[in-house]
Every structure is written in C-alpha cells, then in structure tokens.
mmCIF file with all atom_site columns, C-alpha atoms in Angstrom:
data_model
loop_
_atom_site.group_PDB
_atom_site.id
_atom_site.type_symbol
_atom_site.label_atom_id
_atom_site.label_alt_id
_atom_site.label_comp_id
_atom_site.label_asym_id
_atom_site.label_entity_id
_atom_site.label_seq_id
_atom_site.pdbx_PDB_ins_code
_atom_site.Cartn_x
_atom_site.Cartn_y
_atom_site.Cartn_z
_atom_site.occupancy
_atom_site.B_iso_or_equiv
_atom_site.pdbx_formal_charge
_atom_site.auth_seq_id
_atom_site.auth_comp_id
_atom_site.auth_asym_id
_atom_site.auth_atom_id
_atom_site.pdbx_PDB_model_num
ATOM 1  C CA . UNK A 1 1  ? 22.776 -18.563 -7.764  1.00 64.00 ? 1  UNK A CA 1
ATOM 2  C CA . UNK A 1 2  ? 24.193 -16.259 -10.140 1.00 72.00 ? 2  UNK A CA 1
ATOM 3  C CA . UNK A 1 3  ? 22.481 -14.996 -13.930 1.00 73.00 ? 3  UNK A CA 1
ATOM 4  C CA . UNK A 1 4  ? 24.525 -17.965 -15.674 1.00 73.00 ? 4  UNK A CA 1
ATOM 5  C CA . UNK A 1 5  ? 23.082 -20.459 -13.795 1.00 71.00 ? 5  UNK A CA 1
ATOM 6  C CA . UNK A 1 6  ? 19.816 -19.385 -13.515 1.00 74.00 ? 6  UNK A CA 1
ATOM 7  C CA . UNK A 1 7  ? 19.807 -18.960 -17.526 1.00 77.00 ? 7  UNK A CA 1
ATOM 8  C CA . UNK A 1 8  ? 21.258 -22.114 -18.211 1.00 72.00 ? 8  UNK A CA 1
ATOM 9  C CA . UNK A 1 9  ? 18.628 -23.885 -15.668 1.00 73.00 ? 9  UNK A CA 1
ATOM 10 C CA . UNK A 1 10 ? 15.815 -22.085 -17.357 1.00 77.00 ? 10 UNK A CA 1
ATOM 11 C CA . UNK A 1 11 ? 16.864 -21.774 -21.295 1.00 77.00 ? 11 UNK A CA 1
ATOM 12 C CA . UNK A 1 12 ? 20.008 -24.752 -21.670 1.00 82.00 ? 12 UNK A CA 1
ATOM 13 C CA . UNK A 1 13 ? 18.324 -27.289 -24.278 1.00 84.00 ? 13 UNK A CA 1
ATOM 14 C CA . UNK A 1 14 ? 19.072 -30.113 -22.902 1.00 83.00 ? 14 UNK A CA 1
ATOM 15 C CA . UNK A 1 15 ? 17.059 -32.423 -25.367 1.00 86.00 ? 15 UNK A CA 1
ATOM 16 C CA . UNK A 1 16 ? 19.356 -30.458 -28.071 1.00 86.00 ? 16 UNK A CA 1
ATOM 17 C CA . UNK A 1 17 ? 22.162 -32.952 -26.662 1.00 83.00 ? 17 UNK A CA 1
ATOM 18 C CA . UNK A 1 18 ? 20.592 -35.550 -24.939 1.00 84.00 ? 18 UNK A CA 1
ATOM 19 C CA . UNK A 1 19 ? 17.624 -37.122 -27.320 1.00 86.00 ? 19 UNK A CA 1
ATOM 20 C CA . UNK A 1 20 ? 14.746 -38.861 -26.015 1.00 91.00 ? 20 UNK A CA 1
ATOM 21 C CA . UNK A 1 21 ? 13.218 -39.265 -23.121 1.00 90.00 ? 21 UNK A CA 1
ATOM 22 C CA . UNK A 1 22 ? 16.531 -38.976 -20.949 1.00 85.00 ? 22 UNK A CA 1
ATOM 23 C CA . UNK A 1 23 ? 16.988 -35.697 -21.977 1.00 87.00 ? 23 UNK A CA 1
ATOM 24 C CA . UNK A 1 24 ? 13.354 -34.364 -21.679 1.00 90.00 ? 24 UNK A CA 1
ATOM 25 C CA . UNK A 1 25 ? 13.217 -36.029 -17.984 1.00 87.00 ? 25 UNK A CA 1
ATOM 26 C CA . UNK A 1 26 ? 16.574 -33.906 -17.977 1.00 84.00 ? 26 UNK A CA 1
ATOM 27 C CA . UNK A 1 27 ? 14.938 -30.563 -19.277 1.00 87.00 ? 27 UNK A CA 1
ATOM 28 C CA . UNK A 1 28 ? 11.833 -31.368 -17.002 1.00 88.00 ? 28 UNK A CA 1
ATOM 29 C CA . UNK A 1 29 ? 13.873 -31.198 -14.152 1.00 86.00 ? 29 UNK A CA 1
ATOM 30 C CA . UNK A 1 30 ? 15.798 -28.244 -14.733 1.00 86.00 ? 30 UNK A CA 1
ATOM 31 C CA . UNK A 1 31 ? 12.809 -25.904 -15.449 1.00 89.00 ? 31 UNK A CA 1
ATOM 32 C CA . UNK A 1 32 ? 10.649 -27.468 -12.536 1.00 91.00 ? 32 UNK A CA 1
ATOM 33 C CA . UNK A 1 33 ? 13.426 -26.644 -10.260 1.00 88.00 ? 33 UNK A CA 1
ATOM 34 C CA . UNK A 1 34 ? 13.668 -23.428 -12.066 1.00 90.00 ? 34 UNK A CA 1
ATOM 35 C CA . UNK A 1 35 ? 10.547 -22.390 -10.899 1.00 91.00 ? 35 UNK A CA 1
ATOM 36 C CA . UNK A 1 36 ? 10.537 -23.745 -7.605  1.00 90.00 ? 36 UNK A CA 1
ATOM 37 C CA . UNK A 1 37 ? 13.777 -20.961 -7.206  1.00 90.00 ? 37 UNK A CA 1
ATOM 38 C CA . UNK A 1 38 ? 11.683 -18.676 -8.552  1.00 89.00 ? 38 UNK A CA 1
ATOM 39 C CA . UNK A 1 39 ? 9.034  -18.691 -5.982  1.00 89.00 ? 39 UNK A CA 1
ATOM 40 C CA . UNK A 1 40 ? 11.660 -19.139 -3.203  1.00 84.00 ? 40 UNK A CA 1
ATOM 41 C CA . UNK A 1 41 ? 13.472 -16.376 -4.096  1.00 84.00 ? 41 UNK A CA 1
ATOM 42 C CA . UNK A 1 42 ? 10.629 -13.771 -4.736  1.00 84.00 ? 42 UNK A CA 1
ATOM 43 C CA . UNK A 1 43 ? 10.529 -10.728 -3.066  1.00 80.00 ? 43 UNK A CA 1
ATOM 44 C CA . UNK A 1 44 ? 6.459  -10.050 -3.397  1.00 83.00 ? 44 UNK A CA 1
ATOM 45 C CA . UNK A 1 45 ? 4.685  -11.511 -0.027  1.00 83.00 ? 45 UNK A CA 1
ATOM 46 C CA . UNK A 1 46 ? 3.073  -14.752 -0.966  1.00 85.00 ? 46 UNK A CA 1
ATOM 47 C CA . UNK A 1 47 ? -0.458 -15.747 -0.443  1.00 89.00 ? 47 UNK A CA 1
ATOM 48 C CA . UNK A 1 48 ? -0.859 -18.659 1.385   1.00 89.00 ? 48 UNK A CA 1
ATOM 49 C CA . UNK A 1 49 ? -2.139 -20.054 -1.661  1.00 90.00 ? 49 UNK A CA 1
ATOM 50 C CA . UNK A 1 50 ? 1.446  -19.697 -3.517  1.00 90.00 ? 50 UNK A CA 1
ATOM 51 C CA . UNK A 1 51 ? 2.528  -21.720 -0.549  1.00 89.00 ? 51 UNK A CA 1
ATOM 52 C CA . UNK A 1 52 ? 0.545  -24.446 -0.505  1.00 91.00 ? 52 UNK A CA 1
ATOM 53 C CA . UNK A 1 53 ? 1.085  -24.878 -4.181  1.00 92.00 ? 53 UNK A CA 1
ATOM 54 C CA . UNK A 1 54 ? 4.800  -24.555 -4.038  1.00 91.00 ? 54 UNK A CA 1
ATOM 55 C CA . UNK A 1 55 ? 5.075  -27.027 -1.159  1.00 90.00 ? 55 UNK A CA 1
ATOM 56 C CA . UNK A 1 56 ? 2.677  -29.320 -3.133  1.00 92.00 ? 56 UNK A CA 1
ATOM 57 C CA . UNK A 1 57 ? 5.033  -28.904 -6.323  1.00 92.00 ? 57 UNK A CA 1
ATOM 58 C CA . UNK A 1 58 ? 8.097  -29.011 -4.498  1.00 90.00 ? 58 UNK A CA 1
ATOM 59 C CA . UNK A 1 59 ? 7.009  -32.387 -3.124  1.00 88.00 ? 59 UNK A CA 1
ATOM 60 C CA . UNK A 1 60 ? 6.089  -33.813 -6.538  1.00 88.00 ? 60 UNK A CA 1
ATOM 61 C CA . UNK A 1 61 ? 9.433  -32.690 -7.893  1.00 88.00 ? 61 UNK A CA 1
ATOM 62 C CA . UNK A 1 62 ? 11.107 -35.027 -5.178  1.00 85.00 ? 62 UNK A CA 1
ATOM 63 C CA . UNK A 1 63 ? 9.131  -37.949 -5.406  1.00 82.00 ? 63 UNK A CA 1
ATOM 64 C CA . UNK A 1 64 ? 9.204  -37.813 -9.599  1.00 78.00 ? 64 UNK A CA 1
ATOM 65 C CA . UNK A 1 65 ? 12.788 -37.326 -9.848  1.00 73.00 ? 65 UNK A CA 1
ATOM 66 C CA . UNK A 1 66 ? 14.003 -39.207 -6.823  1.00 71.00 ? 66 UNK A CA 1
ATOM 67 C CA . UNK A 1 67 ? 16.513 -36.835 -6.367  1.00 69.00 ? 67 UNK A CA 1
ATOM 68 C CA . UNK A 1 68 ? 19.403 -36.593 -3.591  1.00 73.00 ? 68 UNK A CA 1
ATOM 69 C CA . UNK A 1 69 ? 17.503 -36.549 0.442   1.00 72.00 ? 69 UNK A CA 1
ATOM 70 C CA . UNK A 1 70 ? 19.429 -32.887 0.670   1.00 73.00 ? 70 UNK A CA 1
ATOM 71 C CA . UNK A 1 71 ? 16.314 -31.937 -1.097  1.00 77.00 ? 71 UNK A CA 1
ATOM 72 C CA . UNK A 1 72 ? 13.664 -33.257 1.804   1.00 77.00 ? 72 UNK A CA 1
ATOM 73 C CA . UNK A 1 73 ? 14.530 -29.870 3.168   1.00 80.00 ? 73 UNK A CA 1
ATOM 74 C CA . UNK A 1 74 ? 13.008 -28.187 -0.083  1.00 75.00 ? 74 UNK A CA 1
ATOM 75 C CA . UNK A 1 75 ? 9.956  -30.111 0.101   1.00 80.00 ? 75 UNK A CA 1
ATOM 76 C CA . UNK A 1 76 ? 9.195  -30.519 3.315   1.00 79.00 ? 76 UNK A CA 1
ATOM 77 C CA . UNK A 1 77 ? 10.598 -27.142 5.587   1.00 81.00 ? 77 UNK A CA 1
ATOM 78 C CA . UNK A 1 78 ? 10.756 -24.852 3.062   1.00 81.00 ? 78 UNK A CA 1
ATOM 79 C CA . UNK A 1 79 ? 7.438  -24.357 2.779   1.00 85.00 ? 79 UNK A CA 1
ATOM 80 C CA . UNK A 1 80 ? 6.899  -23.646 6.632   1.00 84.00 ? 80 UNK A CA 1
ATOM 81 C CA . UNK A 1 81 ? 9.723  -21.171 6.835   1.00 84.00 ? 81 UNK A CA 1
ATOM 82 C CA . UNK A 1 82 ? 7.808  -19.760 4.137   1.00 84.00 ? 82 UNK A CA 1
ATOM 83 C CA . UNK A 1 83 ? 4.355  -19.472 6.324   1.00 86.00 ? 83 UNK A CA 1
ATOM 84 C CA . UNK A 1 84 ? 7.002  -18.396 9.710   1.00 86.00 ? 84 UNK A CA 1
ATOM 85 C CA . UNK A 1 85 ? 8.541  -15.509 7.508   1.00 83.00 ? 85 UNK A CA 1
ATOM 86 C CA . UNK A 1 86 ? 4.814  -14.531 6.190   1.00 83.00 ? 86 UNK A CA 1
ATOM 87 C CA . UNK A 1 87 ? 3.757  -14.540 9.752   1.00 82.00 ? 87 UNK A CA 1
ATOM 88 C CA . UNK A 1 88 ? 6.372  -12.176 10.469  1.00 79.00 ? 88 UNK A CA 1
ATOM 89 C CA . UNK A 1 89 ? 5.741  -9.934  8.217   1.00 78.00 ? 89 UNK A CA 1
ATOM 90 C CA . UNK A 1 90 ? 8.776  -10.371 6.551   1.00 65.00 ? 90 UNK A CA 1
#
C-alpha cells in the first residue's frame, strides 16, 4: 500500500462528507483497518500477546462491519502465519 493510501485510510475525514452515523461507521472502519495494517506490516517481532489481540481485533472488525469473505483470511490465518513466522524467527 503506498503513503497516499495509507494517509488517506488513517487521516481522510470521512464524517467531513458523509454526516451521521454512515460516515462515522465509514471513518470507524478505515482507521480500524488502519491499524490492523499497522500491526501486519511491522517489522518489530511481536509478542504473542500482540497476536492474540490482533487476531481478536481483526475478528471483531469482520463480524462488525460484515465486510467482503476475502477478509476471513485476515481474521482467521493471518494471525497463525503470524505465530509460524514468530516461530521461525523471522
């Protein structure tokens, strides 16, 4: 994901053009996946902690938004690849 993207999924004000609730479930969405990239994507070795708590988060993110089943993988492999790579060492 390039720097645009990631900006505009963690700063774009969505309520700003989308009132009410629509666009805070919007905005919601956005930054939760935000920081479910986030924690993918770091480079620091996770705790197994951080793990737990992303898979835990990544699974509420599915089931609140009811988003497309492309995102099953996010919620529920992710999180072992995760544990494999830690394993690893990697």
């Amino acid at each position: 994901m390039g720097p645009a993207k990631k900006r505009v999924l963690e700063k774009f004000p969505v309520t700003n053009y989308l009132p009410g609730a629509r666009g805070q479930t919007i905005e919601k969405l956005w930054r939760d996946f935000f920081s479910l990239y986030k924690l993918m994507r770091s480079k620091d070795e996770l705790a197994d902690v951080t793990i737990n708590k992303f898979e835990i988060d990544a699974r509420n993110w599915v089931s609140t938004f009811y988003v497309t089943p492309y995102m099953h993988v996010l919620a529920y492999h992710i999180p072992a690849f995760m544990r494999l790579l830690k394993s690893e060492g990697l």
